[in-house]
Coordinates of C-alpha atoms in Angstrom, one line a residue:
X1 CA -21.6 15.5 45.3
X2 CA -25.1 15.1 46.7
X3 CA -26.5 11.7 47.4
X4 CA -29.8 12.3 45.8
X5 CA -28.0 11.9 42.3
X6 CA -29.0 15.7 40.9
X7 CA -29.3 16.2 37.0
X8 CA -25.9 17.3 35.7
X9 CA -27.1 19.8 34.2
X10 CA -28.6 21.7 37.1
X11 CA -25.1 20.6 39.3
X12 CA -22.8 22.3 36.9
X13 CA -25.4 25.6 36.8
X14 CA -25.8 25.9 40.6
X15 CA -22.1 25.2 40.9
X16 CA -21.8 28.7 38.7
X17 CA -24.1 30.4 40.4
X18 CA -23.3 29.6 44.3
X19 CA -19.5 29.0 43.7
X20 CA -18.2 26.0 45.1
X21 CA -17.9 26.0 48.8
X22 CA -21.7 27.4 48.9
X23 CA -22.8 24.6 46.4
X24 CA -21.1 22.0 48.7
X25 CA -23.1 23.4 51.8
X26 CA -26.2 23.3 49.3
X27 CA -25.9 19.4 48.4
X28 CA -25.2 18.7 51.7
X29 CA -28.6 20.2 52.5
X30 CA -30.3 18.0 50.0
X31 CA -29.6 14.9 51.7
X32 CA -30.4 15.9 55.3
X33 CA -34.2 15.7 56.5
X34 CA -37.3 17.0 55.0
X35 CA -38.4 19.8 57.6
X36 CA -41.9 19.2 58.7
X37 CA -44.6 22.6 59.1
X38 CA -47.8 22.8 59.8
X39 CA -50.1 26.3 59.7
X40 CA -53.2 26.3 61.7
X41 CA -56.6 27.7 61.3
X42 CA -57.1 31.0 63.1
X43 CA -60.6 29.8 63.0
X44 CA -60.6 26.8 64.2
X45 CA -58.6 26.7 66.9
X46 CA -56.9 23.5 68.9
X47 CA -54.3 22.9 71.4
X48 CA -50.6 23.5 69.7
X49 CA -49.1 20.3 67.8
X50 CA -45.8 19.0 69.2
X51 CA -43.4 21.4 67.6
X52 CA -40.1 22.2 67.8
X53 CA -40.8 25.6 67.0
X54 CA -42.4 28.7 65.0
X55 CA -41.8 29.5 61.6
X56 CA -40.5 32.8 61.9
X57 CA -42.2 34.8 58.8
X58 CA -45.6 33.0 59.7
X59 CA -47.9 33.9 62.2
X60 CA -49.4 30.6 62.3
X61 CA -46.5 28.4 60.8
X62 CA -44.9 26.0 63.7
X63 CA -42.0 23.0 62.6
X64 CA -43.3 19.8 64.2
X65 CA -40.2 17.4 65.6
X66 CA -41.0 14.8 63.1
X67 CA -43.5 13.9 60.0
X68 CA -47.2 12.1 62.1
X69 CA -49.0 9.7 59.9
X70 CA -51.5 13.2 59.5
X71 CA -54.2 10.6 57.8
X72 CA -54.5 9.2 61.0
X73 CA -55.1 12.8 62.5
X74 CA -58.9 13.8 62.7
X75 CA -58.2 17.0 63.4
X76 CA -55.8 16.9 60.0
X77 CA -59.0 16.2 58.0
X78 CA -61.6 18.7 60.2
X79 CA -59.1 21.5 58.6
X80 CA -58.0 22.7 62.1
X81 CA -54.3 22.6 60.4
X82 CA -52.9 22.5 56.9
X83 CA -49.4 20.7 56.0
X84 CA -47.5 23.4 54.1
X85 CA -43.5 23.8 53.7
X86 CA -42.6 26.4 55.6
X87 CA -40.6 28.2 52.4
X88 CA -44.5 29.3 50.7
X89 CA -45.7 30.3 54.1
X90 CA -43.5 33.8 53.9
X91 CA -46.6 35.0 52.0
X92 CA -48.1 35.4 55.4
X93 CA -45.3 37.6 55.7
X94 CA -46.3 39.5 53.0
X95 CA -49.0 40.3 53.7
X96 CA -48.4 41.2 57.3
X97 CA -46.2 43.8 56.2
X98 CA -48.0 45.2 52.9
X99 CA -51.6 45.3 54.5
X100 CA -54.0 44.9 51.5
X101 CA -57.2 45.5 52.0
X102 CA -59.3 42.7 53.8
X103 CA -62.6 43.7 52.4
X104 CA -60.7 43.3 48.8
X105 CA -61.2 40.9 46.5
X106 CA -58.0 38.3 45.6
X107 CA -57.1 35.9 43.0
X108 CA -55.6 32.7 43.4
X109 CA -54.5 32.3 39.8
X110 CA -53.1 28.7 40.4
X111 CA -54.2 27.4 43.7
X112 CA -54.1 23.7 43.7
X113 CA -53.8 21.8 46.0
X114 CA -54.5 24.8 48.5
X115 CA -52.1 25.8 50.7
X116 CA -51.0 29.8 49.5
X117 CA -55.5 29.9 49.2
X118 CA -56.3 28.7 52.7
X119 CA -53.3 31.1 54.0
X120 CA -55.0 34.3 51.5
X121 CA -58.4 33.1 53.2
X122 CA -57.2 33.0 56.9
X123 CA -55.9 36.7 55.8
X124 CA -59.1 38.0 54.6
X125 CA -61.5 36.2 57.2
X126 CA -65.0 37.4 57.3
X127 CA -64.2 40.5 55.2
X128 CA -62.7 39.7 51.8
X129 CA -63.7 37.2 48.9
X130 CA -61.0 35.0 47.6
X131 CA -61.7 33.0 44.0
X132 CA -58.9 30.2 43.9
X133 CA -58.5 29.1 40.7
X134 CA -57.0 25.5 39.1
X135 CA -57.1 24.7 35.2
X136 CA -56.2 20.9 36.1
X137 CA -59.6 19.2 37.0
X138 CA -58.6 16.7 39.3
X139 CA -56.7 19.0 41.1
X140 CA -59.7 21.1 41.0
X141 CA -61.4 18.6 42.9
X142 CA -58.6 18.4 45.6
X143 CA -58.2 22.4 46.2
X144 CA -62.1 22.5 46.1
X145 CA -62.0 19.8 49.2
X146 CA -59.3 21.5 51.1
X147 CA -61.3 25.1 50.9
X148 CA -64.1 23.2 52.2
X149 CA -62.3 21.3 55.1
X150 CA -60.7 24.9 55.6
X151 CA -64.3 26.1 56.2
X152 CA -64.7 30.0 56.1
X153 CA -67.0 30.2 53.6
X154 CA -64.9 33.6 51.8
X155 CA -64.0 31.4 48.8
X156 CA -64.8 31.1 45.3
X157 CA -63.2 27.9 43.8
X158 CA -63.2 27.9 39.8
X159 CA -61.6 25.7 37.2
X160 CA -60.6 27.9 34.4
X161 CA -57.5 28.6 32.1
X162 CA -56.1 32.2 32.3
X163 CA -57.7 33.2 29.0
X164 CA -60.8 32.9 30.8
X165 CA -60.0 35.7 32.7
X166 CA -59.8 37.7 30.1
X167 CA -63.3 39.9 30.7
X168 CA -61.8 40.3 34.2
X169 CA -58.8 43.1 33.7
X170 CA -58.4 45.5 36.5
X171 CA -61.1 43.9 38.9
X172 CA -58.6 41.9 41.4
X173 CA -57.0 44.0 44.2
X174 CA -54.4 41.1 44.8
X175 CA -53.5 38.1 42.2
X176 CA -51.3 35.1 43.4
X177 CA -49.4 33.5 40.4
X178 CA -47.9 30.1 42.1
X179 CA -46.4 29.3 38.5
X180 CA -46.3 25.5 37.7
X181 CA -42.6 25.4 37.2
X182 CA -39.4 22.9 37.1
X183 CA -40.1 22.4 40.9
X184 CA -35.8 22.3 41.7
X185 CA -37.0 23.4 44.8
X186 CA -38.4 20.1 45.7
X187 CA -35.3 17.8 44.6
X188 CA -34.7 17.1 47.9
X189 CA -38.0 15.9 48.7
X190 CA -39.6 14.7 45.3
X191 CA -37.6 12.1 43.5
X192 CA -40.3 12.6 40.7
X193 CA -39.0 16.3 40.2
X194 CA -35.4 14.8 39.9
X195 CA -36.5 12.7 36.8
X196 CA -38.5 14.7 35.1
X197 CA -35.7 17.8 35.1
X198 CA -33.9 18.9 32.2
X199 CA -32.7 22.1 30.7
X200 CA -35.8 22.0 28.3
X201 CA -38.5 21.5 30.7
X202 CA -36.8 24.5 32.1
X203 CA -37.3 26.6 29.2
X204 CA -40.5 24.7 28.5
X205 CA -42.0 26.0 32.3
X206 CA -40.6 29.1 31.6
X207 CA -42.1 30.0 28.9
X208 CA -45.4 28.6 30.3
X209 CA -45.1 31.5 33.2
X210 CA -45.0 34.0 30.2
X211 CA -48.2 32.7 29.0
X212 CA -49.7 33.0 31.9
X213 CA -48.6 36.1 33.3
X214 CA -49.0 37.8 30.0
X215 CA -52.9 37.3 30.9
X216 CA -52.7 37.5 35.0
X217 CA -50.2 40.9 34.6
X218 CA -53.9 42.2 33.7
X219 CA -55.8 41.4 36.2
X220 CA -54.7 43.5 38.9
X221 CA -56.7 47.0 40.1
X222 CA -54.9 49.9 40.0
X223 CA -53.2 50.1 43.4
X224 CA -53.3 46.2 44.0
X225 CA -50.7 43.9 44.0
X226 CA -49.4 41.1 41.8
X227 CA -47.4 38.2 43.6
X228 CA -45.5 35.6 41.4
X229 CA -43.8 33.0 43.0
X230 CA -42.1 29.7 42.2
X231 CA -40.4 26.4 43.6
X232 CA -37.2 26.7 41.6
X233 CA -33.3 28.5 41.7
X234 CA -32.8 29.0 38.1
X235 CA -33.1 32.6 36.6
X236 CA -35.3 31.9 33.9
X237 CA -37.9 31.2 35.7
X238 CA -37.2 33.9 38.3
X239 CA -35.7 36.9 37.8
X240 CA -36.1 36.6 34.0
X241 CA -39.4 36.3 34.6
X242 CA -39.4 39.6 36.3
X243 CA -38.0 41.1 33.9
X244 CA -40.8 39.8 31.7
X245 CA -43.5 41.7 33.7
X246 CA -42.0 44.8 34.5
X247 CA -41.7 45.1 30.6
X248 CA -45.0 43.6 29.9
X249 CA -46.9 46.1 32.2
X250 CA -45.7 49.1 34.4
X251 CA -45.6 47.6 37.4
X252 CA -43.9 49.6 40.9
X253 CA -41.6 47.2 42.2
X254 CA -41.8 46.5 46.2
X255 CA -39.3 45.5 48.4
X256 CA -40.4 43.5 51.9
X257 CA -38.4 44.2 55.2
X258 CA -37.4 41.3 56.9
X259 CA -35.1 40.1 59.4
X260 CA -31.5 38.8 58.2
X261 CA -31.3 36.1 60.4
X262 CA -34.0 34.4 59.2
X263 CA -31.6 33.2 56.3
X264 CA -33.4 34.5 53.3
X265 CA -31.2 36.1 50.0
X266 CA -32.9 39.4 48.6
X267 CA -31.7 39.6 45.1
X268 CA -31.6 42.7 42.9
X269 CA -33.1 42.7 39.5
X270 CA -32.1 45.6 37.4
X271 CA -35.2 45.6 34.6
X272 CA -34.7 48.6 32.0
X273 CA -33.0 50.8 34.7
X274 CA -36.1 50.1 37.2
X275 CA -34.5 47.7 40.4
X276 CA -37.2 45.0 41.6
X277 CA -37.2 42.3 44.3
X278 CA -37.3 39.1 44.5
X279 CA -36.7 36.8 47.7
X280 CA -35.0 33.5 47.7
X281 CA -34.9 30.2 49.7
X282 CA -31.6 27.9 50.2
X283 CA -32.5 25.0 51.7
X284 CA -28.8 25.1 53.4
X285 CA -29.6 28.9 54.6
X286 CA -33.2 28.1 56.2
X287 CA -35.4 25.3 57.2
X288 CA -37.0 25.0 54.4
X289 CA -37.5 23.9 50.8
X290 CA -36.6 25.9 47.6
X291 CA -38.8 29.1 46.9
X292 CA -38.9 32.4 45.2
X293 CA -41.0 34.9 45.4
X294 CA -41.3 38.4 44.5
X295 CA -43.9 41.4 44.7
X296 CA -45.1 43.9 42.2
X297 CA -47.7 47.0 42.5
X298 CA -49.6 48.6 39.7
X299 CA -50.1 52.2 39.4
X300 CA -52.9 54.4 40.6
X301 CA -52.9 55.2 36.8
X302 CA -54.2 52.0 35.7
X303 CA -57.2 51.1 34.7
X304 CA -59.6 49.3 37.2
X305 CA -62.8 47.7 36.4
X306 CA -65.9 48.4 38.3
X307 CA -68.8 46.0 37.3
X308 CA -72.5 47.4 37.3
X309 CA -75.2 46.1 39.2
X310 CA -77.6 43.8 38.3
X311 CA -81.3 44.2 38.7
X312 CA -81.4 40.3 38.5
X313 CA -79.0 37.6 38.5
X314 CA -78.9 35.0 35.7
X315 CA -77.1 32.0 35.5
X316 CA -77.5 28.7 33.7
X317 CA -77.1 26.6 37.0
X318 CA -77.1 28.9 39.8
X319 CA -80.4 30.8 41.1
X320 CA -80.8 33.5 43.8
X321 CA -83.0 32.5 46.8
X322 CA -86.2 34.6 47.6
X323 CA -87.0 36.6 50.7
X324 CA -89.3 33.9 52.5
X325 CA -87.2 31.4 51.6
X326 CA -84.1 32.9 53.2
X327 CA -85.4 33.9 56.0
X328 CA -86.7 30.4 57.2
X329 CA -82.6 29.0 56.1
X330 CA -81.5 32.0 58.6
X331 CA -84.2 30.5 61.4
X332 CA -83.2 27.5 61.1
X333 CA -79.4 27.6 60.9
X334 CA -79.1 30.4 63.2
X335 CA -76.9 32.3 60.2
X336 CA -75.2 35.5 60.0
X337 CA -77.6 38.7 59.6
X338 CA -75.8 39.8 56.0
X339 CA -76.2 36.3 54.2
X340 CA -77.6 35.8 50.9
X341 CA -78.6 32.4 49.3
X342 CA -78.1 30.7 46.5
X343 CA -79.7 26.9 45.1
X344 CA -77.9 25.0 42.6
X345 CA -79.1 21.4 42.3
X346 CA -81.5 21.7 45.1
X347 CA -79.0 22.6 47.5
X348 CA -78.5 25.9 49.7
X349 CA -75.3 28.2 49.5
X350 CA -74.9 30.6 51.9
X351 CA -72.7 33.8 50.9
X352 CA -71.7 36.8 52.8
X353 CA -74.0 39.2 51.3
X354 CA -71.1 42.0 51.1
X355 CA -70.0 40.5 48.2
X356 CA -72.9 38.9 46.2
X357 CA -72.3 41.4 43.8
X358 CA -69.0 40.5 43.0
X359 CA -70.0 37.0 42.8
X360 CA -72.5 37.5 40.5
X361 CA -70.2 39.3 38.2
X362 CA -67.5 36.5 38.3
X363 CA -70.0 33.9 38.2
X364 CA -70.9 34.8 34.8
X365 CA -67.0 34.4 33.3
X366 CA -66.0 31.7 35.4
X367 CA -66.3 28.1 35.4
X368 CA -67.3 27.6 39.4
X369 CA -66.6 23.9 41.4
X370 CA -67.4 25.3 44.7
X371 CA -68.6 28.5 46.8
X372 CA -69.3 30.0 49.9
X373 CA -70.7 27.4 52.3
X374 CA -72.8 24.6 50.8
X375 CA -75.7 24.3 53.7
X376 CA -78.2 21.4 53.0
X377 CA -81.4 20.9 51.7
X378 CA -85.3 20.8 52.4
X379 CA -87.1 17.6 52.8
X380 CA -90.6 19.3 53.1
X381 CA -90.2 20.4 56.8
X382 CA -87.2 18.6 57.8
X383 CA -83.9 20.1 57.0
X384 CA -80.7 17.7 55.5
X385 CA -77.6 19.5 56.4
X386 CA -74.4 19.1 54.3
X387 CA -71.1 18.3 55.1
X388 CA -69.9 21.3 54.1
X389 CA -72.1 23.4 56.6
X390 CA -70.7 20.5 59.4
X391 CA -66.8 21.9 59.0
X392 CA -67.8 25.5 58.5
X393 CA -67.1 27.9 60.9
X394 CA -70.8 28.5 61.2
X395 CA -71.7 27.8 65.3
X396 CA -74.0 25.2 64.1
X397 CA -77.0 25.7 66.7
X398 CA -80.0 23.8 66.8
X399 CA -78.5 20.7 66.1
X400 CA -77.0 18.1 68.7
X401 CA -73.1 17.2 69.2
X402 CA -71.3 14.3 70.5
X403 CA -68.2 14.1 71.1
X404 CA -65.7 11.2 69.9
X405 CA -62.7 9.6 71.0
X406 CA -59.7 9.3 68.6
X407 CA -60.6 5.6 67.7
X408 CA -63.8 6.2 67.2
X409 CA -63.4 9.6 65.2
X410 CA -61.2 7.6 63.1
X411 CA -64.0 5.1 62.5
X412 CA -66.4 8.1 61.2
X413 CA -63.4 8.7 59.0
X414 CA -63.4 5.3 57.5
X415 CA -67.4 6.0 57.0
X416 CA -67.5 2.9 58.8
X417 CA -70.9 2.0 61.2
X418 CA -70.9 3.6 64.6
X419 CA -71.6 2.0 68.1
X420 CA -72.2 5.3 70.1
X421 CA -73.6 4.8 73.6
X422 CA -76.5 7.5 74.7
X423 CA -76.4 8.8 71.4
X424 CA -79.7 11.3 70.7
X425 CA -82.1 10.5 67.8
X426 CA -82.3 12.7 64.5
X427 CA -79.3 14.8 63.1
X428 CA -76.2 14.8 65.1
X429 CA -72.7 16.8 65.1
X430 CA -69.6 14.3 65.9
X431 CA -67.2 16.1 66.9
X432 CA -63.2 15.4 68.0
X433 CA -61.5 17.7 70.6
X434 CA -63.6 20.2 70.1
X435 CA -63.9 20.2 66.4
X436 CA -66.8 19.2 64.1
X437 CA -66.4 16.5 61.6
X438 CA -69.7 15.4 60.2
X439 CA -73.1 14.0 60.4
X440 CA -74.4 10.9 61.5
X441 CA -78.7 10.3 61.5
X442 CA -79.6 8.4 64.2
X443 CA -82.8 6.6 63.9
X444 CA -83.0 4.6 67.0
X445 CA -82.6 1.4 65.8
X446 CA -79.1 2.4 63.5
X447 CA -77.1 5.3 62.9
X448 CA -76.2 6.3 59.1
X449 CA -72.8 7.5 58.5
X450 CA -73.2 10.9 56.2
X451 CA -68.9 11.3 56.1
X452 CA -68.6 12.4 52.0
X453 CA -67.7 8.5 50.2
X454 CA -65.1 9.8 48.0
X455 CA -63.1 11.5 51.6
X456 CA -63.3 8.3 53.0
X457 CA -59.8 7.3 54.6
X458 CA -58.7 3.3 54.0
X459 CA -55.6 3.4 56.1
X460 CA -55.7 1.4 59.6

């Protein structure tokens, strides 16, 4: 019997399901260590973490030997890296293999806190237009400040229940369903999911996931692809719910190649006749926590939804920036040639103009928190930059850098007052290793610290 004192319940069902000498190796796995995995920016990038090696379905996945205090990391908090378990990153995998268009546009139907959105957004890159999605406000608020330490500007963030998504059938070429679920997966890691387990919050989560993909099943373009995944074993809220969309909606199933060694159990799911795929992860069979995912294409017979253009864009809160206007934001920022611009509250946004139509169609369903890159604002000739544009992958010229040692990066961090030696007056860039981290003012006699108040980090 495990350590961690599992439910019951959920020992006599994986007992069932494994038999007994694989459930034994299974509990045993729940007491050893947590593995540790990092995935780093493509975009940003930095000298390799001490690892112990790469996760083998990721591209940019590595195990570190042991956990770092990564709040004491500035390069944790410039986005240069994002702490994910290594189980979710075979999405990267994925989409490796599968290839979907990078010019598309993907959903992120549940995307707190930001992990599966920042890998979809390193996937699409300057190309594609990702709108991650969270119902729960102040989660909203924490995938909305990941996206922006994450910095490529390709991201929609919106806090809106399914429903909402209704007006939006057939537009998505991919849709990511990371279904709130039981979290078994996590026992090992999470006492909180330990407690809060029983056989009805089973059945409660799973028919949550119904809900929900009832209304994301929808969503997808004829041709694109629908990805559910969970962090649980049972079959309810797994292959059951497979069952449930290949039923709902007449989806292709689609099986992903991988290599056997990397300790990951394909199971078979025989819906109406039709077999489907999902993919499973054992903590005692890889180094990693408790997953499932599966993958799902819709037909070239479907219907897909092409939205018409606009001859001018409306919103209540949101207005499009004018010619003269956007031209002296691209002189003075030194910006992409295909940007547009948008002012909300008297700040800039800078989009990539390929897709200003499609977010000027969404952004009249959609609740939006957050998009593209939020740049600054005028103060009649002087320009205020934001800290947004500051860990963007935007170069940045025209404005002076200094670079920071750890301690003193940490310092900025704490948005404490800043002693910097030979420091130049007006707007400046700190930077650490390479990578930017915010703004200070210097006006000769003091320096204001501009790092966002409510990022702030209080640990010493």
């Amino acid at each position: 019997m495990s350590k961690i004192n599992l439910p019951l319940a959920f020992e006599t069902r994986m007992k069932a399901y494994l038999g007994k000498e694989e459930y034994e190796a299974f509990s045993n796995a729940l007491d050893e260590e947590v593995p540790v995995a990092i995935r780093y920016n493509p975009f940003k990038p930095i000298p390799p973490l001490e690892n112990s090696g790469k996760i083998p379905w990721s591209s940019n996945g590595v195990y570190l030997n042991e956990r770092p205090v990564f709040t004491l990391d500035p390069l944790f908090h410039a986005g240069a890296y994002y702490v994910q378990e290594a189980s979710s990153m075979f999405l990267d995998h994925i989409l490796q293999v599968l290839q979907p268009a990078k010019d598309g546009i993907f959903l992120d139907l549940s995307a707190a806190p930001g992990g599966k959105s920042t890998l979809l957004s390193s996937y699409l890159g300057e190309d594609g237009f990702l709108v991650a999605n969270e119902v729960i406000k102040a989660r909203a608020a924490v995938l909305k400040e990941n996206i922006i330490k994450w910095g490529l500007g390709n991201t929609l963030v919106t806090q809106n229940d399914p429903e909402h998504f209704r007006d939006l059938e057939g537009y998505f070429d991919l849709v990511l369903v990371d279904a709130p679920c039981s979290g078994e997966g996590m026992f090992r890691k999470d006492p909180n999911a330990r407690s809060e387990w029983s056989p009805d919050h089973v059945q409660l989560c799973a028919s949550r996931q119904e809900r929900i993909m009832d209304q994301a099943g929808a969503l997808v373009k004829a041709g694109g692809l629908l990805i559910y995944s969970t962090c649980t074993f049972n079959e309810a809220e797994n292959e059951e719910m497979v069952k449930f969309i290949s039923q709902e909606y007449s989806y292709e199933p689609v099986r992903i190649p991988f290599d056997q060694s990397w300790g990951i159990t394909e199971t078979v799911i025989d819906s109406e006749g039709e077999f489907y795929f999902g993919y499973r992860f054992y903590p005692h069979k890889v180094q990693g926590e408790g997953f499932f995912i599966t993958v799902f294409r819709r037909p070239e017979s479907a219907p897909s939804l092409q939205p018409k253009k606009t001859k001018e864009y409306k919103h209540p809160y949101i207005t499009s920036v004018g010619k003269q206007e956007s031209e002296r934001l691209q002189e003075t920022l030194s910006l992409p040639d295909q940007s547009v611009f948008y002012n909300l509250q008297d700040s800039f946004f800078w989009l990539d103009a390929a897709f200003q139509r499609g977010f000027e169609f969404l952004s009249r369903y959609l609740n939006i928190r957050y998009f593209g890159v939020e740049l600054g604002k005028f103060n009649k000739q002087q320009f205020i930059p934001n800290h947004e544009l500051a860990v963007s992958r935007f170069a940045k010229e025209g404005f002076m850098q200094y670079a920071l040692d750890k301690s003193q990066a940490l310092d900025f961090l704490r948005k404490e007052d800043l002693e910097l030696p030979g420091i130049p007056e007006g707007w400046v860039l700190l930077t650490y290793e390479d990578q930017p981290l915010g703004w200070i003012k210097n006006l000769g006699n003091r320096s204001n610290n501009y790092y966002p108040k409510e990022w702030r980090i209080k640990m010493r």
